[in-house]
Coordinates of N, CA, C and O in Angstrom, one line a residue:
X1 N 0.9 -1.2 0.0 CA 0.0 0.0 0.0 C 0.9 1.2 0.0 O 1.8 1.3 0.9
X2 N 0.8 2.1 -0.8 CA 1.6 3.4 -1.0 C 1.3 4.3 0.3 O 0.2 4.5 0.7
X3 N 2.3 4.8 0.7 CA 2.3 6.0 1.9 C 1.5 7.1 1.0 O 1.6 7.1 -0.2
X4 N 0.9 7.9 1.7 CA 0.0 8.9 1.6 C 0.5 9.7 2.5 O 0.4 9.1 3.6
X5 N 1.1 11.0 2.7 CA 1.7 11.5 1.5 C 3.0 10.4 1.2 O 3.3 9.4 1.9
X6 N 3.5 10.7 0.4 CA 4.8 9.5 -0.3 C 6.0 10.3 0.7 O 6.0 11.3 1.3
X7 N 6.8 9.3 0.6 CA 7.8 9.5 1.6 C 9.2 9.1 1.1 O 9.1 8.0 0.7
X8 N 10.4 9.6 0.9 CA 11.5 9.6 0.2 C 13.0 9.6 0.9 O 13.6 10.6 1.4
X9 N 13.5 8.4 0.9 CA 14.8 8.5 1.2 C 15.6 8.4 0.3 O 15.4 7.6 -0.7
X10 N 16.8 9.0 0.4 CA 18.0 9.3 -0.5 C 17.5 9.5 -1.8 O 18.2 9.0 -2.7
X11 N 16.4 10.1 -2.1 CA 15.5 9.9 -3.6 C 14.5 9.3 -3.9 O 13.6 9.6 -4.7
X12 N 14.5 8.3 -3.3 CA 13.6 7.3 -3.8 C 12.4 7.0 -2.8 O 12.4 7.1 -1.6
X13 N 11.5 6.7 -3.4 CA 10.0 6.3 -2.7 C 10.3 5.4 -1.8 O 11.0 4.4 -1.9
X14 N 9.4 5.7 -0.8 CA 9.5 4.3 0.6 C 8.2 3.6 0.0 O 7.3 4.0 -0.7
X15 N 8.3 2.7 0.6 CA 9.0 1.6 1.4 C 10.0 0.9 0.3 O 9.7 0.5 -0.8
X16 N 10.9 1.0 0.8 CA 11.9 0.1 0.0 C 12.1 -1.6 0.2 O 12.0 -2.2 1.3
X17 N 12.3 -2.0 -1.1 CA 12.8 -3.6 -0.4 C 13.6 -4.2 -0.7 O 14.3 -3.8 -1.7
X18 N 14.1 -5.4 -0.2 CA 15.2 -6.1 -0.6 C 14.6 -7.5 -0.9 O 13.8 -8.2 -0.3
X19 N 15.2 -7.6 -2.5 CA 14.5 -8.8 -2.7 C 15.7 -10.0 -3.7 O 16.9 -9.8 -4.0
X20 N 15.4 -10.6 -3.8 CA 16.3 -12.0 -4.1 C 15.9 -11.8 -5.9 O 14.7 -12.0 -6.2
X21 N 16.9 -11.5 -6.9 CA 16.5 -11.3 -8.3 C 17.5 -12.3 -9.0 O 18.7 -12.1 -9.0
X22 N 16.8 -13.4 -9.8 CA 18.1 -14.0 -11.0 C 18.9 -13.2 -11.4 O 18.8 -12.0 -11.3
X23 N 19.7 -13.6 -12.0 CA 21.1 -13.3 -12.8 C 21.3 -14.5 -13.8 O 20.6 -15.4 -13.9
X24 N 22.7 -14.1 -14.7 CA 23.1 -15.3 -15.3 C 24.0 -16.1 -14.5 O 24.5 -17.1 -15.0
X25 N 24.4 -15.9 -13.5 CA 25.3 -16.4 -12.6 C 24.6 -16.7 -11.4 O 25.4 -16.9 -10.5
X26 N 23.3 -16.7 -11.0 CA 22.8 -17.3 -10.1 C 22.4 -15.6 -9.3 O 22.6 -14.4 -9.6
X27 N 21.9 -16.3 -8.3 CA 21.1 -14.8 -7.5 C 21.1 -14.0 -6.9 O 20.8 -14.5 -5.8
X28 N 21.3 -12.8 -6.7 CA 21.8 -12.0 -6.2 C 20.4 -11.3 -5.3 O 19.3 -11.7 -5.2
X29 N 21.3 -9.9 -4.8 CA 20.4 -9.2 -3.6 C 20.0 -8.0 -4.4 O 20.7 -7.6 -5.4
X30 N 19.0 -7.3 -3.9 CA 18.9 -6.0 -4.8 C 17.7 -5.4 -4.3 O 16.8 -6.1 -3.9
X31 N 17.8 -4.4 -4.3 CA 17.3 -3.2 -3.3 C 16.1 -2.2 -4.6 O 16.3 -1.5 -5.6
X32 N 15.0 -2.7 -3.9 CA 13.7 -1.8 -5.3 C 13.2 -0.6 -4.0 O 13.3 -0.5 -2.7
X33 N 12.8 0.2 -4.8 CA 11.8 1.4 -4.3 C 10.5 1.3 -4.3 O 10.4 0.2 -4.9
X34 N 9.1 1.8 -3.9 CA 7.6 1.8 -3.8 C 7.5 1.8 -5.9 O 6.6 1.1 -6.4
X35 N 8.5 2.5 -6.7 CA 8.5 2.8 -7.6 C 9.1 1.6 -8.6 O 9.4 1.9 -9.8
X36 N 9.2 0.2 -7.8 CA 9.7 -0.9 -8.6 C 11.2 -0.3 -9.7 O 11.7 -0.6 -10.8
X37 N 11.5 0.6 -8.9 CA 13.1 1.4 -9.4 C 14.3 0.5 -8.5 O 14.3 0.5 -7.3
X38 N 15.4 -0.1 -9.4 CA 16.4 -0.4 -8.7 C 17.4 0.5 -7.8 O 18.2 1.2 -8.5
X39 N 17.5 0.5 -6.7 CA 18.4 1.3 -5.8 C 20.0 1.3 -6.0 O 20.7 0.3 -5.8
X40 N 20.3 2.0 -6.3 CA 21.9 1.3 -6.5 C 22.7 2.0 -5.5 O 22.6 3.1 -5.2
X41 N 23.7 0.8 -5.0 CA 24.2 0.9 -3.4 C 25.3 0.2 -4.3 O 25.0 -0.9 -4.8
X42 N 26.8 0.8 -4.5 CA 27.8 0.1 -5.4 C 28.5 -0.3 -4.4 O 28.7 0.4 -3.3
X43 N 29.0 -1.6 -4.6 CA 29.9 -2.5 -3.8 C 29.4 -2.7 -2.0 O 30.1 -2.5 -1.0
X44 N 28.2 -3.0 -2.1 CA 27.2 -3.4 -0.8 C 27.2 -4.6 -0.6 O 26.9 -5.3 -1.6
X45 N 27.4 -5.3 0.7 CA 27.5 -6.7 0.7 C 25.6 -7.3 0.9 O 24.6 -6.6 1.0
X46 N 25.8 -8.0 1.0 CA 24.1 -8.3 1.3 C 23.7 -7.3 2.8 O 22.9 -6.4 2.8
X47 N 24.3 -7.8 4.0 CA 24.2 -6.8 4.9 C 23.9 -5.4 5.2 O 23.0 -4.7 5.8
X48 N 24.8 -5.2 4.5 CA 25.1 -3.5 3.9 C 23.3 -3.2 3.0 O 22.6 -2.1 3.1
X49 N 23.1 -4.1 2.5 CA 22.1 -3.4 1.6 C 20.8 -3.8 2.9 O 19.8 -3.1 3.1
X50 N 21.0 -4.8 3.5 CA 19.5 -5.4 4.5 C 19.4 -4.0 6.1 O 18.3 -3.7 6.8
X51 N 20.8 -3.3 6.3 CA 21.0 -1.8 7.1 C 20.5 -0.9 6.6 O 19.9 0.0 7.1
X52 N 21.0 -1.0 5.2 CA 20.1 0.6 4.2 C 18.2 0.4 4.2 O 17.4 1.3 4.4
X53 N 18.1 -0.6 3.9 CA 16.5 -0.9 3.9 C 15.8 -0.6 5.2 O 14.9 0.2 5.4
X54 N 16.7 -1.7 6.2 CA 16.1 -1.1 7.3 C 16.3 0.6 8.2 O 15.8 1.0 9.3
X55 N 16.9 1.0 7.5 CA 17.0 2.4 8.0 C 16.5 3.1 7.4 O 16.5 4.3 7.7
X56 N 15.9 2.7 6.2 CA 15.4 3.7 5.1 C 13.7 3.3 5.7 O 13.0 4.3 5.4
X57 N 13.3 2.7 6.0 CA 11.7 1.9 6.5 C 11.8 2.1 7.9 O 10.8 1.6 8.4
X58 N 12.5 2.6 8.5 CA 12.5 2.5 9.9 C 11.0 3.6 10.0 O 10.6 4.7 9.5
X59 N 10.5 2.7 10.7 CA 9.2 3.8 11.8 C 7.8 3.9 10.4 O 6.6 4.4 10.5
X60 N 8.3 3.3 9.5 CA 6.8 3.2 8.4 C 6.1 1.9 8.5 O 6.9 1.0 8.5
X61 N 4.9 1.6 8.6 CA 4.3 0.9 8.1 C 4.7 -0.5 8.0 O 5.4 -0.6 7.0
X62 N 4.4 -1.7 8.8 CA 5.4 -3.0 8.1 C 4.9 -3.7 7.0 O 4.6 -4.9 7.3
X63 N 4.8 -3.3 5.9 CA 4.4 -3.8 4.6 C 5.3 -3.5 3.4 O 5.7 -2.4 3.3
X64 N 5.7 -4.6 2.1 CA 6.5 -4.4 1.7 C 6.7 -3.2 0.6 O 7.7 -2.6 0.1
X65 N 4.9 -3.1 0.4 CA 5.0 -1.6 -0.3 C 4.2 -2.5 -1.4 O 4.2 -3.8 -1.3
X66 N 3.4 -1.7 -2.4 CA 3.1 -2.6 -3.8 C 3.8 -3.2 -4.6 O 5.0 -3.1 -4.8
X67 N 2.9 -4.0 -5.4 CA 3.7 -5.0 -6.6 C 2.6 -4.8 -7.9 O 1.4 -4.5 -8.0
X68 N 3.5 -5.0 -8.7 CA 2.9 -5.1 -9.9 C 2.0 -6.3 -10.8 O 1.5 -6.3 -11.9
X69 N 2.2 -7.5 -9.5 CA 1.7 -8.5 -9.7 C 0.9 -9.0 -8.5 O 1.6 -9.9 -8.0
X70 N 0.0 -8.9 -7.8 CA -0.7 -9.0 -6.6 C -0.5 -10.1 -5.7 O -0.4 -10.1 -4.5
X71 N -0.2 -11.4 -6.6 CA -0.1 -12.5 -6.1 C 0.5 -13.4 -5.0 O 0.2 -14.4 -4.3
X72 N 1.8 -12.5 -5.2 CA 2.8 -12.9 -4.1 C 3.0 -13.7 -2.9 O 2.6 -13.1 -2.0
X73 N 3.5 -14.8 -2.6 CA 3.5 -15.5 -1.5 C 3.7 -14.4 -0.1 O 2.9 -14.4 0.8
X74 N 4.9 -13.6 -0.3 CA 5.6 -12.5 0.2 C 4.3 -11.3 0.4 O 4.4 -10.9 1.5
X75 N 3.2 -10.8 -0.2 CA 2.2 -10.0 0.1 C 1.7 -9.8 1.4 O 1.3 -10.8 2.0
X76 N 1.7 -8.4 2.0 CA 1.6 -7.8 3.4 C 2.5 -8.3 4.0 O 2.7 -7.7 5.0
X77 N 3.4 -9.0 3.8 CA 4.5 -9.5 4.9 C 5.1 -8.1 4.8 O 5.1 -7.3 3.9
X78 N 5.9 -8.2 6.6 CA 6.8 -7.0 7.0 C 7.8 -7.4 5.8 O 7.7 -8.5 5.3
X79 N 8.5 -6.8 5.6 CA 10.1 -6.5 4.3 C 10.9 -7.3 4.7 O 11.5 -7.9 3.9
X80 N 11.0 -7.4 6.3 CA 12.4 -8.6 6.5 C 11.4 -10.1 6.2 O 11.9 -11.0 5.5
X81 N 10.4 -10.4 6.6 CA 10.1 -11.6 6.4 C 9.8 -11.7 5.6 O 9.7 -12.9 5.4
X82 N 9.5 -10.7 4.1 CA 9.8 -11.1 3.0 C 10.7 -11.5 2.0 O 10.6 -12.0 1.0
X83 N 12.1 -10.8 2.9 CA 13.4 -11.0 2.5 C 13.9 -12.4 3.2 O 14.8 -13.2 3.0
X84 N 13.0 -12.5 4.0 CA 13.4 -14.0 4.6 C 13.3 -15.3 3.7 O 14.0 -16.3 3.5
X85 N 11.9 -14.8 3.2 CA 11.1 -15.6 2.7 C 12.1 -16.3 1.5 O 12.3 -17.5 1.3
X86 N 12.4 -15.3 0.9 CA 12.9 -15.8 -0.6 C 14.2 -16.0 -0.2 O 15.0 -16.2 -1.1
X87 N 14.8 -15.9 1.0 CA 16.2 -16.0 0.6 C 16.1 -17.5 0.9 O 16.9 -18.2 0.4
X88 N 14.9 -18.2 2.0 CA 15.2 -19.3 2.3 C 15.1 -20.4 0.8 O 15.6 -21.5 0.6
X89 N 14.2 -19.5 0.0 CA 13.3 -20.0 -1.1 C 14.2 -20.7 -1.9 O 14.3 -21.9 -2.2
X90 N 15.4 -19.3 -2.2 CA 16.4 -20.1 -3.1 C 17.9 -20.5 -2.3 O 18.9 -20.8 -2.8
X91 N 17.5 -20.4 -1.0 CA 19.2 -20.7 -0.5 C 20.0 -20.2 0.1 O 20.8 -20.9 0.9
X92 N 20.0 -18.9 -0.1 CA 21.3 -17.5 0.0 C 20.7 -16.9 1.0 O 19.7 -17.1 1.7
X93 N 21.8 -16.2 1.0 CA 21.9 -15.5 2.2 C 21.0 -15.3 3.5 O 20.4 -14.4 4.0
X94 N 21.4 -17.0 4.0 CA 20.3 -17.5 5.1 C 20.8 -17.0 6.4 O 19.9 -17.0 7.3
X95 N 22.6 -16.5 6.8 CA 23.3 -16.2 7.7 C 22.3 -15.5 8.5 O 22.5 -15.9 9.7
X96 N 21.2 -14.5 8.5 CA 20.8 -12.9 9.1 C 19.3 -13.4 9.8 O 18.5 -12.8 10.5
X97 N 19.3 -14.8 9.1 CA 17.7 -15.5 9.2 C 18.0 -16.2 10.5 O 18.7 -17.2 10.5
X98 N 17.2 -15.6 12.1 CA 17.4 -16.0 13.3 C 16.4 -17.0 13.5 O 15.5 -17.3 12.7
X99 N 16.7 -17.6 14.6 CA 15.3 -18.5 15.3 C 14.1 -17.8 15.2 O 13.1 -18.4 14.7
X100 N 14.0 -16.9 15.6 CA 13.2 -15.9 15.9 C 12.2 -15.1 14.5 O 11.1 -14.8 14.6
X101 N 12.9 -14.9 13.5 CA 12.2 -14.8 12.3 C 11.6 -16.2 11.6 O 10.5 -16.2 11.1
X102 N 12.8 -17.8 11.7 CA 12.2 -18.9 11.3 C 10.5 -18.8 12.0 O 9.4 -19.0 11.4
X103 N 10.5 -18.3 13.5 CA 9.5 -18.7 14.0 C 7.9 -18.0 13.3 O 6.9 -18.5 13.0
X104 N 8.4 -16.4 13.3 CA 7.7 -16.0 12.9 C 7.0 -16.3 11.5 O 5.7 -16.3 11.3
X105 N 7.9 -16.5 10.5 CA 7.4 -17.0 9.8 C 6.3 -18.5 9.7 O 5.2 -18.7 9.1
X106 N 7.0 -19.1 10.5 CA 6.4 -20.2 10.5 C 4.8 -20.5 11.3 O 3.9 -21.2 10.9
X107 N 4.9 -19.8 12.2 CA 3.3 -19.3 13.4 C 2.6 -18.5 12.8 O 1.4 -18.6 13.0
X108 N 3.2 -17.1 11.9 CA 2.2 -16.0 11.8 C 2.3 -15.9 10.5 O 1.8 -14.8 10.3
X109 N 2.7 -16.4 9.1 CA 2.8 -16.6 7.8 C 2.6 -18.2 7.3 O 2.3 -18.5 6.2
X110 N 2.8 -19.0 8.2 CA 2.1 -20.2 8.0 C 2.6 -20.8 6.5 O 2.0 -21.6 5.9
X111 N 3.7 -20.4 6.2 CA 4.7 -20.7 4.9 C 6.0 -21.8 4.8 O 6.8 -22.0 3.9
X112 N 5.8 -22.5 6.3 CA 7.1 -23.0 6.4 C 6.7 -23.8 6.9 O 5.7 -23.6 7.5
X113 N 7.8 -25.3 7.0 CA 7.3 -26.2 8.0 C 8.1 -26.1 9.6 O 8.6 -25.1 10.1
X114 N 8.1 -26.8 9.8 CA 8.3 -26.9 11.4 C 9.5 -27.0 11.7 O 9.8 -27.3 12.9
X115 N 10.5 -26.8 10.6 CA 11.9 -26.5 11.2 C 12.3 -25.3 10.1 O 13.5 -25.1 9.8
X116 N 11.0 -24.6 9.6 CA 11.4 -23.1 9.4 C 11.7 -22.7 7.7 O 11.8 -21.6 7.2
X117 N 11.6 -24.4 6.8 CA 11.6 -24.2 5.4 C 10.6 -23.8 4.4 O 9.5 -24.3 4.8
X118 N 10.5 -23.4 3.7 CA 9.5 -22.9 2.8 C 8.9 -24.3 2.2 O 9.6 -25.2 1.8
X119 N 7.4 -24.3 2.2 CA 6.9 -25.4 1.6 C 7.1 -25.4 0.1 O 6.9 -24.4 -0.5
X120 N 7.5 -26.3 -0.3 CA 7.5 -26.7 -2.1 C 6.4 -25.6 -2.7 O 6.8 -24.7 -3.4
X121 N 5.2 -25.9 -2.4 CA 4.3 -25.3 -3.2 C 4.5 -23.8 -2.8 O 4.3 -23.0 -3.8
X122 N 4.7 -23.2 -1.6 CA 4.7 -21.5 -2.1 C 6.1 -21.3 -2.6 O 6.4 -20.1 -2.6
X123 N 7.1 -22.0 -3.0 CA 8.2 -22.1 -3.4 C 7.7 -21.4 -5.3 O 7.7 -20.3 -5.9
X124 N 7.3 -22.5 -5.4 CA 6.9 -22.4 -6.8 C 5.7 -21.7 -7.3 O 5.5 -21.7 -8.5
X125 N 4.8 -21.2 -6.2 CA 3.7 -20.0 -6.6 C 4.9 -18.7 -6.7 O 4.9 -18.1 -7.7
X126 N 5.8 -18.4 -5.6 CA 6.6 -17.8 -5.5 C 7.7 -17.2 -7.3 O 8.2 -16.1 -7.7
X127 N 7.7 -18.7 -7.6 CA 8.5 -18.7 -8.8 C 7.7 -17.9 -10.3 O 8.2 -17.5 -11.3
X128 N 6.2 -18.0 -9.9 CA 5.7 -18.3 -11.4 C 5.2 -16.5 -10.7 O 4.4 -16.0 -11.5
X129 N 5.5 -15.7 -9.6 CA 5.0 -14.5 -8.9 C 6.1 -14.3 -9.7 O 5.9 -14.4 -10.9
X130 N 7.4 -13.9 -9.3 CA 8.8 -13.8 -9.8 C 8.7 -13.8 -11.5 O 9.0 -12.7 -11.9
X131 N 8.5 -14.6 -12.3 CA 8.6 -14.4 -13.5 C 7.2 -13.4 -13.7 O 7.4 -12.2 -13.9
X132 N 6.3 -13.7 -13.6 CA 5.3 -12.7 -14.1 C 5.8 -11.1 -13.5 O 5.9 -10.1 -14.2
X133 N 6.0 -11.2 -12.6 CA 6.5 -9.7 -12.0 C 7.5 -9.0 -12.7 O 7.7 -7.8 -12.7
X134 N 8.1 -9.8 -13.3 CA 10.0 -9.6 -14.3 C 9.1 -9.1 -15.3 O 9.4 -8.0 -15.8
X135 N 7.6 -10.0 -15.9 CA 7.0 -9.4 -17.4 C 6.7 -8.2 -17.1 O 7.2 -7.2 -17.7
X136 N 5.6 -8.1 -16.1 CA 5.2 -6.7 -16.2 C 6.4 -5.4 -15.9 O 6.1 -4.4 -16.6
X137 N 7.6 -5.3 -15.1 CA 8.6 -4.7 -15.2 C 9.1 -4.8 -16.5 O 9.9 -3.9 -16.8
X138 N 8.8 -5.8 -17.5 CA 9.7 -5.1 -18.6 C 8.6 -4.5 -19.5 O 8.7 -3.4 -20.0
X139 N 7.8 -5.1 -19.6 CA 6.2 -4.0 -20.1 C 6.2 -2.6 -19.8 O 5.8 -1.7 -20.6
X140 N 6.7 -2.4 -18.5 CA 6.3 -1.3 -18.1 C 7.6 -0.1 -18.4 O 7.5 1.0 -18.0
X141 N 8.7 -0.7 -19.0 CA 10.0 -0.3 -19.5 C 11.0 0.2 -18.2 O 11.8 1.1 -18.4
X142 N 10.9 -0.6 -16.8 CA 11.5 -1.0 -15.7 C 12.6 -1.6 -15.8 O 13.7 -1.2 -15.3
X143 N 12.4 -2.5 -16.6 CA 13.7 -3.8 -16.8 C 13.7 -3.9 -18.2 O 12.8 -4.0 -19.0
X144 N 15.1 -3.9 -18.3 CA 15.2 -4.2 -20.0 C 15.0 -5.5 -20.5 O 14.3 -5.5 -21.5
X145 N 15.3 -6.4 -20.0 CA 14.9 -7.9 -20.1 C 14.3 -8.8 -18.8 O 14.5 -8.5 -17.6
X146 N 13.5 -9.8 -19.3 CA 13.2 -10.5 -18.3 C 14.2 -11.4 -17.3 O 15.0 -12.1 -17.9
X147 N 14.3 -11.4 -16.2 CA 15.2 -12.1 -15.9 C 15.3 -13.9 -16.0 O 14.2 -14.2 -16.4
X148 N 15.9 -14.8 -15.8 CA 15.5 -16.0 -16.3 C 14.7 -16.7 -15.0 O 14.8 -16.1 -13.9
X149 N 14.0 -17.8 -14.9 CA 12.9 -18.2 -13.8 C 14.0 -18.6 -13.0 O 15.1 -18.4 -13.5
X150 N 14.1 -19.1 -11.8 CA 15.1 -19.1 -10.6 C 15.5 -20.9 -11.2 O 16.6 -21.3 -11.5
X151 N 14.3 -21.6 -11.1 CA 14.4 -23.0 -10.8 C 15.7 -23.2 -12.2 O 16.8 -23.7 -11.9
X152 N 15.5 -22.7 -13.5 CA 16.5 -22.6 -14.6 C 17.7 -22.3 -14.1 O 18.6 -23.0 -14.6
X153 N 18.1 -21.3 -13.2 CA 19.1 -20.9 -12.5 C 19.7 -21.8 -11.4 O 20.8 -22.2 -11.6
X154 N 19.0 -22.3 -10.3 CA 19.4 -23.8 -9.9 C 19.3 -24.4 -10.2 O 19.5 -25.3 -9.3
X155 N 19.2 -25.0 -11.4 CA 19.3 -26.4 -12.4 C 21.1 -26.1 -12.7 O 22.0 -26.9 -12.2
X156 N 21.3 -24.6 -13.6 CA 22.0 -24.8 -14.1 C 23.6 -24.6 -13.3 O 24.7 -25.0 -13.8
X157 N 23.4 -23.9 -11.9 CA 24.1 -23.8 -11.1 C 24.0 -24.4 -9.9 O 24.0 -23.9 -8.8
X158 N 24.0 -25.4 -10.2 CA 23.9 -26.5 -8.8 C 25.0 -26.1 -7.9 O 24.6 -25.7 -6.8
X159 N 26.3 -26.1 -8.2 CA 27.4 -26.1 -7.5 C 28.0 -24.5 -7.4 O 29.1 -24.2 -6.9
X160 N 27.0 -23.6 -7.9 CA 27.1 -22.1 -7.2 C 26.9 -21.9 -5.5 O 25.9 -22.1 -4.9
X161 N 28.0 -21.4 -5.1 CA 27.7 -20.5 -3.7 C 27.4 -19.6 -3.7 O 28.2 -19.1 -4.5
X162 N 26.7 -18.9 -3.3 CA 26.0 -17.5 -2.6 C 27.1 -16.8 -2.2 O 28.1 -17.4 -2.1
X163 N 27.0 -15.2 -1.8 CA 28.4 -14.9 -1.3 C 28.0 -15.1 0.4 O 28.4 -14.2 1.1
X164 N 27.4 -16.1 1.1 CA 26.9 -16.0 2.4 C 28.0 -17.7 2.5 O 28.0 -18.4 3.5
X165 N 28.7 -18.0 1.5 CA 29.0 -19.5 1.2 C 27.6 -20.7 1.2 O 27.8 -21.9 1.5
X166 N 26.2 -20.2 0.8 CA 25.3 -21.1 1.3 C 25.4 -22.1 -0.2 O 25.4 -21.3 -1.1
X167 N 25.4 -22.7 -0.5 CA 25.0 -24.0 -1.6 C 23.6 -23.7 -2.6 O 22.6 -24.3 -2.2
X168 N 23.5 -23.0 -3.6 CA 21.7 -23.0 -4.2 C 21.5 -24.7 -3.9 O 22.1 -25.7 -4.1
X169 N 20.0 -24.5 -3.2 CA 19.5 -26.5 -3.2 C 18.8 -26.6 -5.0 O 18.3 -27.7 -5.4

């Protein structure tokens, strides 16, 4: 849901997020605006970018902000447990993900089983949210290309590490 009036840090529209985006080399971290605009934070470790979000969202609203695609497993969730959500989804950068978020997730999002992992199936509602969302960003002349679907990305890099050293499953 958009702040009313809008609200802006370092330029860009709040609420910001951090979200888990393909590559051709497997998946990285990356920081959007209310405005589905990429934030660019040059040579930011994942950390670095999960401090700027939360300092940039501090004291607003715990919602991730809108999408262009409604569907989302991730929808109303606070920003970190959405950034939770996908990182467990594909793997990465699980280091920041406490007991304490597993739980949450798992009691009050009801997305995980009982030792905190994302079920198969919002895994892959998640995936086909993720590609459709990449379409409408490049429709909307956001993203110059689509990015490729994740599971194609873990197929083809099984034996990629994350920079957290986690293994894509």
């Amino acid at each position: 849901m958009p702040l009313s009036p809008p609200r802006h840090y370092d330029g860009h529209r709040l609420p910001l997020r951090l979200e888990i985006q393909p590559t051709d080399v497997g998946p990285i971290a990356v920081v959007v605006d209310e405005d589905h605009r990429d934030v660019e934070i040059p040579n930011a470790s994942f950390d670095d970018l999960r401090a700027y979000v939360a300092a940039a969202n501090e004291g607003l609203p715990h919602t991730v902000g809108h999408r262009l695609v409604s569907w989302s497993p991730c929808d109303a969730m606070p920003w970190h447990l959405a950034t939770a959500f996908e990182c467990l989804a594909v793997g990465v950068y699980r280091h920041w993900i406490t007991p304490a978020i597993r739980e949450e997730l798992k009691t009050r999002i009801c997305w995980t089983d009982r030792d905190g992992h994302p079920h198969p199936v919002h895994v892959d509602r998640w995936l086909r949210w993720r590609a459709a969302e990449d379409e409408a960003l490049v429709a909307k002349g956001l993203r110059a290309v689509p990015a490729p679907p994740f599971k194609a990305v873990s197929k083809a890099f099984r034996g990629y590490l994350g920079p957290s050293g986690n293994q894509i499953r």
